[in-house]
Protein backbone atom coordinates (compact mmCIF):
# COMPACT_ATOMS: atom_id res chain seq x y z
CA UNK A 1 0.00 0.00 0.00
CA UNK A 2 1.44 3.35 -1.09
CA UNK A 3 1.11 6.12 1.51
CA UNK A 4 1.04 9.39 -0.45
CA UNK A 5 -0.25 11.16 2.64
CA UNK A 6 2.90 10.30 4.58
CA UNK A 7 4.91 12.05 1.91
CA UNK A 8 2.47 14.97 1.68
CA UNK A 9 2.43 15.53 5.45
CA UNK A 10 6.23 15.38 5.60
CA UNK A 11 6.64 17.80 2.69
CA UNK A 12 4.02 20.17 4.14
CA UNK A 13 6.33 20.55 7.16
CA UNK A 14 9.39 20.98 4.91
CA UNK A 15 11.03 17.94 6.45
CA UNK A 16 13.26 15.31 4.90
CA UNK A 17 12.85 11.57 5.13
CA UNK A 18 16.01 11.56 7.25
CA UNK A 19 14.44 13.93 9.81
CA UNK A 20 11.29 11.80 10.09
CA UNK A 21 13.31 8.60 10.31
CA UNK A 22 15.24 10.10 13.25
CA UNK A 23 11.95 10.84 15.05
CA UNK A 24 10.99 7.18 14.57
CA UNK A 25 14.46 5.88 15.47
CA UNK A 26 14.89 4.05 12.17
CA UNK A 27 17.06 4.32 9.07
CA UNK A 28 16.01 6.68 6.27
CA UNK A 29 15.80 3.76 3.83
CA UNK A 30 13.24 2.03 6.05
CA UNK A 31 11.11 5.18 6.23
CA UNK A 32 11.37 5.55 2.45
CA UNK A 33 9.95 2.05 2.08
CA UNK A 34 6.98 3.06 4.24
CA UNK A 35 6.20 6.02 1.98
CA UNK A 36 6.54 3.93 -1.18
CA UNK A 37 4.52 1.04 0.22
CA UNK A 38 7.33 -1.48 0.01
CA UNK A 39 7.20 -2.12 3.74
CA UNK A 40 4.30 -2.25 6.16
CA UNK A 41 4.43 0.53 8.73
CA UNK A 42 4.32 -0.77 12.32
CA UNK A 43 1.46 0.49 14.47
CA UNK A 44 3.80 2.22 16.92
CA UNK A 45 5.33 4.25 14.07
CA UNK A 46 1.92 5.05 12.65
CA UNK A 47 0.75 6.32 16.04
CA UNK A 48 3.93 8.37 16.50
CA UNK A 49 3.46 9.99 13.09
CA UNK A 50 -0.22 10.71 13.70
CA UNK A 51 0.67 12.46 16.97
CA UNK A 52 3.57 14.31 15.36
CA UNK A 53 1.47 15.54 12.42
CA UNK A 54 -1.55 16.18 14.70
CA UNK A 55 -3.85 14.05 12.59
CA UNK A 56 -5.55 10.66 12.80
CA UNK A 57 -4.18 7.32 11.72
CA UNK A 58 -7.25 7.01 9.48
CA UNK A 59 -6.19 10.15 7.61
CA UNK A 60 -2.67 8.81 7.08
CA UNK A 61 -4.09 5.48 5.90
CA UNK A 62 -6.48 7.18 3.47
CA UNK A 63 -9.64 6.04 5.27
CA UNK A 64 -10.93 9.59 5.77
CA UNK A 65 -10.54 13.00 4.19
CA UNK A 66 -10.76 14.73 7.58
CA UNK A 67 -7.26 15.82 8.58
CA UNK A 68 -8.09 16.87 12.16
CA UNK A 69 -7.47 14.24 14.83
CA UNK A 70 -10.32 12.63 16.69
CA UNK A 71 -11.25 14.19 20.04
CA UNK A 72 -9.56 12.57 23.02
CA UNK A 73 -11.73 10.34 25.17
CA UNK A 74 -12.54 11.61 28.63
CA UNK A 75 -11.65 9.27 31.49
CA UNK A 76 -14.67 7.42 32.81
CA UNK A 77 -15.56 7.76 36.48
C-alpha atoms as a printed R data frame, in Angstrom:
   type eleno elety resid chain resno       x      y      z
1  ATOM     1    CA   UNK     A     1   0.000  0.000  0.000
2  ATOM     2    CA   UNK     A     2   1.438  3.355 -1.090
3  ATOM     3    CA   UNK     A     3   1.114  6.120  1.506
4  ATOM     4    CA   UNK     A     4   1.041  9.386 -0.451
5  ATOM     5    CA   UNK     A     5  -0.253 11.158  2.642
6  ATOM     6    CA   UNK     A     6   2.899 10.295  4.580
7  ATOM     7    CA   UNK     A     7   4.907 12.049  1.912
8  ATOM     8    CA   UNK     A     8   2.465 14.966  1.681
9  ATOM     9    CA   UNK     A     9   2.432 15.529  5.454
10 ATOM    10    CA   UNK     A    10   6.226 15.382  5.597
11 ATOM    11    CA   UNK     A    11   6.642 17.802  2.694
12 ATOM    12    CA   UNK     A    12   4.023 20.173  4.143
13 ATOM    13    CA   UNK     A    13   6.326 20.546  7.160
14 ATOM    14    CA   UNK     A    14   9.391 20.982  4.908
15 ATOM    15    CA   UNK     A    15  11.029 17.938  6.447
16 ATOM    16    CA   UNK     A    16  13.261 15.313  4.904
17 ATOM    17    CA   UNK     A    17  12.846 11.566  5.134
18 ATOM    18    CA   UNK     A    18  16.009 11.560  7.246
19 ATOM    19    CA   UNK     A    19  14.443 13.931  9.805
20 ATOM    20    CA   UNK     A    20  11.295 11.803 10.092
21 ATOM    21    CA   UNK     A    21  13.310  8.598 10.313
22 ATOM    22    CA   UNK     A    22  15.243 10.105 13.251
23 ATOM    23    CA   UNK     A    23  11.953 10.838 15.052
24 ATOM    24    CA   UNK     A    24  10.989  7.185 14.574
25 ATOM    25    CA   UNK     A    25  14.460  5.883 15.468
26 ATOM    26    CA   UNK     A    26  14.888  4.054 12.165
27 ATOM    27    CA   UNK     A    27  17.059  4.325  9.074
28 ATOM    28    CA   UNK     A    28  16.009  6.677  6.275
29 ATOM    29    CA   UNK     A    29  15.805  3.758  3.834
30 ATOM    30    CA   UNK     A    30  13.238  2.028  6.046
31 ATOM    31    CA   UNK     A    31  11.111  5.176  6.226
32 ATOM    32    CA   UNK     A    32  11.374  5.555  2.445
33 ATOM    33    CA   UNK     A    33   9.953  2.046  2.075
34 ATOM    34    CA   UNK     A    34   6.984  3.063  4.242
35 ATOM    35    CA   UNK     A    35   6.197  6.018  1.975
36 ATOM    36    CA   UNK     A    36   6.541  3.926 -1.176
37 ATOM    37    CA   UNK     A    37   4.522  1.041  0.218
38 ATOM    38    CA   UNK     A    38   7.332 -1.483  0.013
39 ATOM    39    CA   UNK     A    39   7.201 -2.120  3.744
40 ATOM    40    CA   UNK     A    40   4.299 -2.246  6.165
41 ATOM    41    CA   UNK     A    41   4.432  0.531  8.729
42 ATOM    42    CA   UNK     A    42   4.317 -0.770 12.317
43 ATOM    43    CA   UNK     A    43   1.464  0.489 14.470
44 ATOM    44    CA   UNK     A    44   3.802  2.221 16.919
45 ATOM    45    CA   UNK     A    45   5.325  4.247 14.072
46 ATOM    46    CA   UNK     A    46   1.915  5.045 12.648
47 ATOM    47    CA   UNK     A    47   0.754  6.322 16.043
48 ATOM    48    CA   UNK     A    48   3.932  8.368 16.501
49 ATOM    49    CA   UNK     A    49   3.465  9.991 13.093
50 ATOM    50    CA   UNK     A    50  -0.224 10.712 13.699
51 ATOM    51    CA   UNK     A    51   0.671 12.459 16.966
52 ATOM    52    CA   UNK     A    52   3.572 14.306 15.356
53 ATOM    53    CA   UNK     A    53   1.471 15.543 12.425
54 ATOM    54    CA   UNK     A    54  -1.547 16.178 14.703
55 ATOM    55    CA   UNK     A    55  -3.847 14.054 12.588
56 ATOM    56    CA   UNK     A    56  -5.547 10.662 12.797
57 ATOM    57    CA   UNK     A    57  -4.183  7.316 11.720
58 ATOM    58    CA   UNK     A    58  -7.252  7.008  9.482
59 ATOM    59    CA   UNK     A    59  -6.187 10.145  7.608
60 ATOM    60    CA   UNK     A    60  -2.672  8.806  7.081
61 ATOM    61    CA   UNK     A    61  -4.089  5.476  5.897
62 ATOM    62    CA   UNK     A    62  -6.482  7.176  3.473
63 ATOM    63    CA   UNK     A    63  -9.635  6.037  5.269
64 ATOM    64    CA   UNK     A    64 -10.930  9.594  5.771
65 ATOM    65    CA   UNK     A    65 -10.538 12.999  4.189
66 ATOM    66    CA   UNK     A    66 -10.756 14.727  7.579
67 ATOM    67    CA   UNK     A    67  -7.265 15.823  8.582
68 ATOM    68    CA   UNK     A    68  -8.085 16.867 12.158
69 ATOM    69    CA   UNK     A    69  -7.475 14.240 14.835
70 ATOM    70    CA   UNK     A    70 -10.319 12.628 16.687
71 ATOM    71    CA   UNK     A    71 -11.246 14.186 20.037
72 ATOM    72    CA   UNK     A    72  -9.561 12.571 23.023
73 ATOM    73    CA   UNK     A    73 -11.728 10.345 25.175
74 ATOM    74    CA   UNK     A    74 -12.535 11.611 28.634
75 ATOM    75    CA   UNK     A    75 -11.650  9.271 31.491
76 ATOM    76    CA   UNK     A    76 -14.673  7.420 32.806
77 ATOM    77    CA   UNK     A    77 -15.563  7.761 36.478
